[in-house]
mmCIF file of C-alpha atoms in Angstrom:
data_model
loop_
_atom_site.group_PDB
_atom_site.id
_atom_site.type_symbol
_atom_site.label_atom_id
_atom_site.label_comp_id
_atom_site.label_asym_id
_atom_site.label_seq_id
_atom_site.Cartn_x
_atom_site.Cartn_y
_atom_site.Cartn_z
ATOM 1 C CA MET J 1 20.642 59.068 28.101
ATOM 2 C CA THR J 2 21.430 55.354 28.082
ATOM 3 C CA VAL J 3 24.159 55.867 30.713
ATOM 4 C CA TYR J 4 21.684 57.673 33.024
ATOM 5 C CA ALA J 5 19.147 54.879 32.618
ATOM 6 C CA ILE J 6 21.724 52.219 33.523
ATOM 7 C CA GLY J 7 22.846 54.296 36.510
ATOM 8 C CA ILE J 8 19.289 54.553 37.817
ATOM 9 C CA LEU J 9 18.799 50.801 37.489
ATOM 10 C CA ILE J 10 22.030 50.129 39.424
ATOM 11 C CA LEU J 11 20.962 52.594 42.101
ATOM 12 C CA LEU J 12 17.568 50.908 42.482
ATOM 13 C CA GLU J 13 19.282 47.528 42.717
ATOM 14 C CA SER J 14 21.536 48.838 45.504
ATOM 15 C CA PHE J 15 18.454 49.882 47.500
ATOM 16 C CA GLY J 16 17.069 46.356 47.238
ATOM 17 C CA VAL J 17 14.527 47.104 44.540
ATOM 18 C CA SER J 18 14.136 44.234 42.082
ATOM 19 C CA ILE J 19 14.777 45.559 38.608
ATOM 20 C CA SER J 20 14.157 42.307 36.701
ATOM 21 C CA PRO J 21 10.460 43.107 35.972
ATOM 22 C CA LEU J 22 11.453 46.607 34.881
ATOM 23 C CA ILE J 23 14.130 45.308 32.516
ATOM 24 C CA THR J 24 11.656 42.795 31.096
ATOM 25 C CA ALA J 25 9.067 45.538 30.570
ATOM 26 C CA LEU J 26 11.632 47.775 28.901
ATOM 27 C CA GLY J 27 12.716 44.903 26.645
ATOM 28 C CA VAL J 28 9.155 44.112 25.585
ATOM 29 C CA GLY J 29 8.415 47.795 25.055
ATOM 30 C CA GLY J 30 11.564 48.242 22.984
ATOM 31 C CA LEU J 31 10.713 45.208 20.845
ATOM 32 C CA ALA J 32 7.165 46.434 20.280
ATOM 33 C CA THR J 33 8.465 49.877 19.314
ATOM 34 C CA ALA J 34 11.021 48.372 16.926
ATOM 35 C CA LEU J 35 8.346 46.240 15.236
ATOM 36 C CA ALA J 36 6.006 49.223 14.926
ATOM 37 C CA LEU J 37 8.735 51.334 13.335
ATOM 38 C CA GLN J 38 10.126 48.575 11.109
ATOM 39 C CA ASP J 39 8.682 49.890 7.828
ATOM 40 C CA THR J 40 9.494 53.503 8.689
ATOM 41 C CA LEU J 41 13.089 52.620 9.557
ATOM 42 C CA ALA J 42 13.448 50.555 6.353
ATOM 43 C CA ILE J 43 12.250 53.516 4.274
ATOM 44 C CA LEU J 44 14.511 55.902 6.218
ATOM 45 C CA PHE J 45 17.654 53.819 5.763
ATOM 46 C CA SER J 46 16.795 53.169 2.101
ATOM 47 C CA GLY J 47 16.416 56.901 1.530
ATOM 48 C CA ILE J 48 19.712 57.674 3.234
ATOM 49 C CA ASN J 49 21.472 54.985 1.186
ATOM 50 C CA ILE J 50 20.058 56.310 -2.117
ATOM 51 C CA LEU J 51 20.980 59.916 -1.302
ATOM 52 C CA VAL J 52 24.500 59.057 -0.126
ATOM 53 C CA SER J 53 25.376 56.529 -2.858
ATOM 54 C CA ARG J 54 24.246 58.926 -5.622
ATOM 55 C CA GLN J 55 23.488 56.022 -7.962
ATOM 56 C CA ILE J 56 20.619 58.172 -9.194
ATOM 57 C CA LYS J 57 20.477 61.956 -9.158
ATOM 58 C CA MET J 58 18.019 64.715 -9.932
ATOM 59 C CA GLY J 59 17.437 64.926 -13.677
ATOM 60 C CA ASP J 60 18.546 61.360 -14.447
ATOM 61 C CA PHE J 61 16.358 59.291 -16.777
ATOM 62 C CA VAL J 62 15.835 55.931 -15.065
ATOM 63 C CA LYS J 63 13.832 52.755 -15.559
ATOM 64 C CA LEU J 64 12.943 50.488 -12.637
ATOM 65 C CA SER J 65 12.379 46.742 -12.841
ATOM 66 C CA THR J 66 8.967 47.467 -11.309
ATOM 67 C CA GLY J 67 8.001 49.274 -14.525
ATOM 68 C CA GLU J 68 8.304 52.971 -13.686
ATOM 69 C CA GLU J 69 10.478 55.083 -15.982
ATOM 70 C CA GLY J 70 11.152 58.771 -16.511
ATOM 71 C CA HIS J 71 13.178 61.713 -15.212
ATOM 72 C CA VAL J 72 13.906 61.995 -11.485
ATOM 73 C CA VAL J 73 12.403 65.329 -10.387
ATOM 74 C CA ASP J 74 12.432 65.038 -6.593
ATOM 75 C CA MET J 75 14.249 62.983 -3.951
ATOM 76 C CA ASN J 76 13.840 62.908 -0.178
ATOM 77 C CA TRP J 77 14.355 60.440 2.658
ATOM 78 C CA ARG J 78 10.933 58.852 2.127
ATOM 79 C CA ASN J 79 10.307 58.621 -1.629
ATOM 80 C CA THR J 80 11.525 59.526 -5.106
ATOM 81 C CA THR J 81 9.330 61.252 -7.670
ATOM 82 C CA ILE J 82 9.704 60.255 -11.328
ATOM 83 C CA LYS J 83 8.193 62.266 -14.182
ATOM 84 C CA THR J 84 7.051 59.726 -16.776
ATOM 85 C CA PRO J 85 7.162 60.260 -20.578
ATOM 86 C CA THR J 86 3.384 60.866 -20.413
ATOM 87 C CA GLU J 87 3.968 63.844 -18.056
ATOM 88 C CA ASN J 88 2.579 62.005 -15.009
ATOM 89 C CA MET J 89 4.309 61.871 -11.632
ATOM 90 C CA ALA J 90 5.143 58.459 -10.161
ATOM 91 C CA VAL J 91 5.935 58.682 -6.441
ATOM 92 C CA VAL J 92 7.994 55.601 -5.570
ATOM 93 C CA PRO J 93 8.928 54.676 -1.967
ATOM 94 C CA ASN J 94 12.686 54.506 -1.505
ATOM 95 C CA LYS J 95 12.257 51.032 -0.029
ATOM 96 C CA THR J 96 10.983 49.898 -3.460
ATOM 97 C CA ILE J 97 13.834 51.621 -5.289
ATOM 98 C CA ALA J 98 16.424 50.051 -2.972
ATOM 99 C CA SER J 99 15.197 46.555 -3.852
ATOM 100 C CA ALA J 100 14.600 47.188 -7.588
ATOM 101 C CA ILE J 101 16.959 46.782 -10.540
ATOM 102 C CA ILE J 102 17.609 50.289 -11.881
ATOM 103 C CA THR J 103 18.700 51.181 -15.392
ATOM 104 C CA ASN J 104 20.145 54.692 -15.265
ATOM 105 C CA TYR J 105 20.394 56.072 -18.793
ATOM 106 C CA ALA J 106 22.349 59.117 -17.568
ATOM 107 C CA GLN J 107 25.308 57.113 -16.231
ATOM 108 C CA PRO J 108 28.144 56.897 -16.937
ATOM 109 C CA PHE J 109 27.072 59.402 -19.621
ATOM 110 C CA ALA J 110 23.836 60.252 -21.385
ATOM 111 C CA GLU J 111 24.831 59.333 -24.956
ATOM 112 C CA CYS J 112 23.758 55.874 -26.066
ATOM 113 C CA PHE J 113 23.298 53.631 -29.113
ATOM 114 C CA ILE J 114 20.004 52.652 -30.709
ATOM 115 C CA SER J 115 19.448 49.751 -33.094
ATOM 116 C CA ILE J 116 16.739 49.848 -35.768
ATOM 117 C CA PRO J 117 15.883 46.500 -37.452
ATOM 118 C CA ILE J 118 15.198 46.288 -41.201
ATOM 119 C CA GLY J 119 14.717 43.429 -43.672
ATOM 120 C CA VAL J 120 15.323 43.597 -47.443
ATOM 121 C CA SER J 121 14.539 41.164 -50.233
ATOM 122 C CA TYR J 122 16.948 38.465 -51.363
ATOM 123 C CA GLU J 123 17.325 40.196 -54.732
ATOM 124 C CA SER J 124 18.991 43.213 -53.089
ATOM 125 C CA ASP J 125 22.591 44.271 -53.716
ATOM 126 C CA LEU J 126 23.796 44.202 -50.100
ATOM 127 C CA ASP J 127 26.737 46.548 -50.680
ATOM 128 C CA HIS J 128 24.343 49.071 -52.199
ATOM 129 C CA VAL J 129 21.885 48.596 -49.328
ATOM 130 C CA GLU J 130 24.647 49.242 -46.808
ATOM 131 C CA LYS J 131 25.879 52.361 -48.587
ATOM 132 C CA VAL J 132 22.405 53.910 -48.975
ATOM 133 C CA THR J 133 21.329 53.041 -45.429
ATOM 134 C CA CYS J 134 24.432 54.489 -43.787
ATOM 135 C CA MET J 135 24.150 57.629 -45.911
ATOM 136 C CA VAL J 136 20.559 58.236 -44.810
ATOM 137 C CA ALA J 137 21.405 57.453 -41.175
ATOM 138 C CA LYS J 138 24.262 59.983 -41.270
ATOM 139 C CA GLU J 139 21.942 62.641 -42.670
ATOM 140 C CA ILE J 140 19.415 62.008 -39.907
ATOM 141 C CA LEU J 141 22.022 62.317 -37.143
ATOM 142 C CA GLN J 142 23.317 65.585 -38.588
ATOM 143 C CA GLU J 143 19.942 67.170 -39.270
ATOM 144 C CA THR J 144 17.765 65.951 -36.392
ATOM 145 C CA GLU J 145 17.856 67.287 -32.846
ATOM 146 C CA GLY J 146 19.279 64.666 -30.511
ATOM 147 C CA GLY J 147 21.594 62.960 -32.993
ATOM 148 C CA VAL J 148 25.343 62.719 -32.350
ATOM 149 C CA LYS J 149 26.545 64.523 -35.451
ATOM 150 C CA ASN J 150 30.106 63.191 -35.613
ATOM 151 C CA PHE J 151 29.100 59.531 -35.231
ATOM 152 C CA GLU J 152 29.461 57.245 -38.240
ATOM 153 C CA PRO J 153 26.370 54.972 -38.425
ATOM 154 C CA TYR J 154 26.852 51.364 -39.484
ATOM 155 C CA ILE J 155 24.782 48.281 -40.208
ATOM 156 C CA ARG J 156 25.234 44.649 -39.216
ATOM 157 C CA TYR J 157 23.561 41.862 -41.160
ATOM 158 C CA GLY J 158 21.999 39.390 -38.771
ATOM 159 C CA GLY J 159 20.457 36.500 -40.638
ATOM 160 C CA PHE J 160 18.284 34.994 -43.362
ATOM 161 C CA ASN J 161 14.545 35.027 -42.691
ATOM 162 C CA GLY J 162 11.813 33.394 -44.723
ATOM 163 C CA THR J 163 11.470 36.255 -47.197
ATOM 164 C CA SER J 164 14.185 38.727 -46.233
ATOM 165 C CA ILE J 165 17.774 39.352 -45.192
ATOM 166 C CA SER J 166 17.671 41.082 -41.814
ATOM 167 C CA PHE J 167 20.077 43.665 -40.423
ATOM 168 C CA ASN J 168 20.241 46.376 -37.767
ATOM 169 C CA VAL J 169 21.142 50.024 -38.271
ATOM 170 C CA ILE J 170 23.231 51.405 -35.395
ATOM 171 C CA LEU J 171 22.959 55.110 -34.560
ATOM 172 C CA ARG J 172 24.118 57.174 -31.593
ATOM 173 C CA ILE J 173 21.930 59.703 -29.794
ATOM 174 C CA LYS J 174 22.543 62.320 -27.110
ATOM 175 C CA ALA J 175 20.024 60.876 -24.632
ATOM 176 C CA VAL J 176 17.603 57.969 -24.473
ATOM 177 C CA THR J 177 14.690 60.409 -24.731
ATOM 178 C CA ASP J 178 15.840 61.312 -28.267
ATOM 179 C CA GLN J 179 15.333 57.805 -29.668
ATOM 180 C CA GLN J 180 11.683 58.227 -30.685
ATOM 181 C CA LEU J 181 12.312 61.308 -32.825
ATOM 182 C CA ILE J 182 15.441 59.832 -34.426
ATOM 183 C CA CYS J 183 13.640 56.560 -35.248
ATOM 184 C CA HIS J 184 10.643 58.472 -36.587
ATOM 185 C CA GLU J 185 12.705 60.611 -38.946
ATOM 186 C CA PHE J 186 14.948 57.738 -40.039
ATOM 187 C CA ILE J 187 12.067 55.389 -40.916
ATOM 188 C CA LYS J 188 10.321 58.076 -42.980
ATOM 189 C CA ARG J 189 13.439 58.963 -44.920
ATOM 190 C CA ILE J 190 14.781 55.440 -45.433
ATOM 191 C CA TYR J 191 11.399 54.284 -46.748
ATOM 192 C CA ALA J 192 11.341 57.085 -49.337
ATOM 193 C CA ARG J 193 15.005 56.553 -50.265
ATOM 194 C CA TYR J 194 14.595 52.792 -50.693
ATOM 195 C CA LYS J 195 11.699 53.420 -53.093
ATOM 196 C CA GLN J 196 13.936 55.731 -55.148
ATOM 197 C CA GLU J 197 16.764 53.166 -55.172
ATOM 198 C CA GLY J 198 14.513 50.197 -55.929
ATOM 199 C CA ILE J 199 15.361 48.476 -52.644
ATOM 200 C CA ILE J 200 12.454 46.318 -51.445
ATOM 201 C CA ILE J 201 11.700 46.193 -47.732
ATOM 202 C CA GLN J 202 10.410 42.754 -46.739
ATOM 203 C CA LEU J 203 8.502 41.938 -43.604
ATOM 204 C CA PRO J 204 9.506 38.664 -41.895
ATOM 205 C CA GLN J 205 6.923 35.915 -42.379
#
């Protein structure tokens, strides 16, 4: 089509017809069209880039720097639909996704670590605390849906607070969406077990 247009312009020039005004008009018209389609083209190219790069895929659990998070349930050239943990649908323009920082919890694989903070009193036997805590964490991973059953939980002491010695319990889960249930079950059981063992949980002051 472009070749035909150039040929017609050359033919008109050969017949003595001035084509300068026509070229100017075409240039202005092309610029106006490009400006009018700027947002549409940006969305189109963003959508193509997202679909081709496959940095996110259907079913992935993602979190955007703009705040949206959830499972990707639909993708097209214009927008991406994310199903949030509250069962709502967030329709995000691909132009926004292309410029956002994306945390994809499904890549390179879905399994991930979670860290649960705890603080115990200064009178505690830390070896005993470690043994009891890891035992309970292991039970939770084996008995609760979403826990990685063959993972050996561990704790890492982190510091001395005003009234407690703080540490983090490290567990491994099958997907980021399992963290709430695992934390829920672990906190219930560790609280009851600490009471049995005489281990005092201290809140930082």
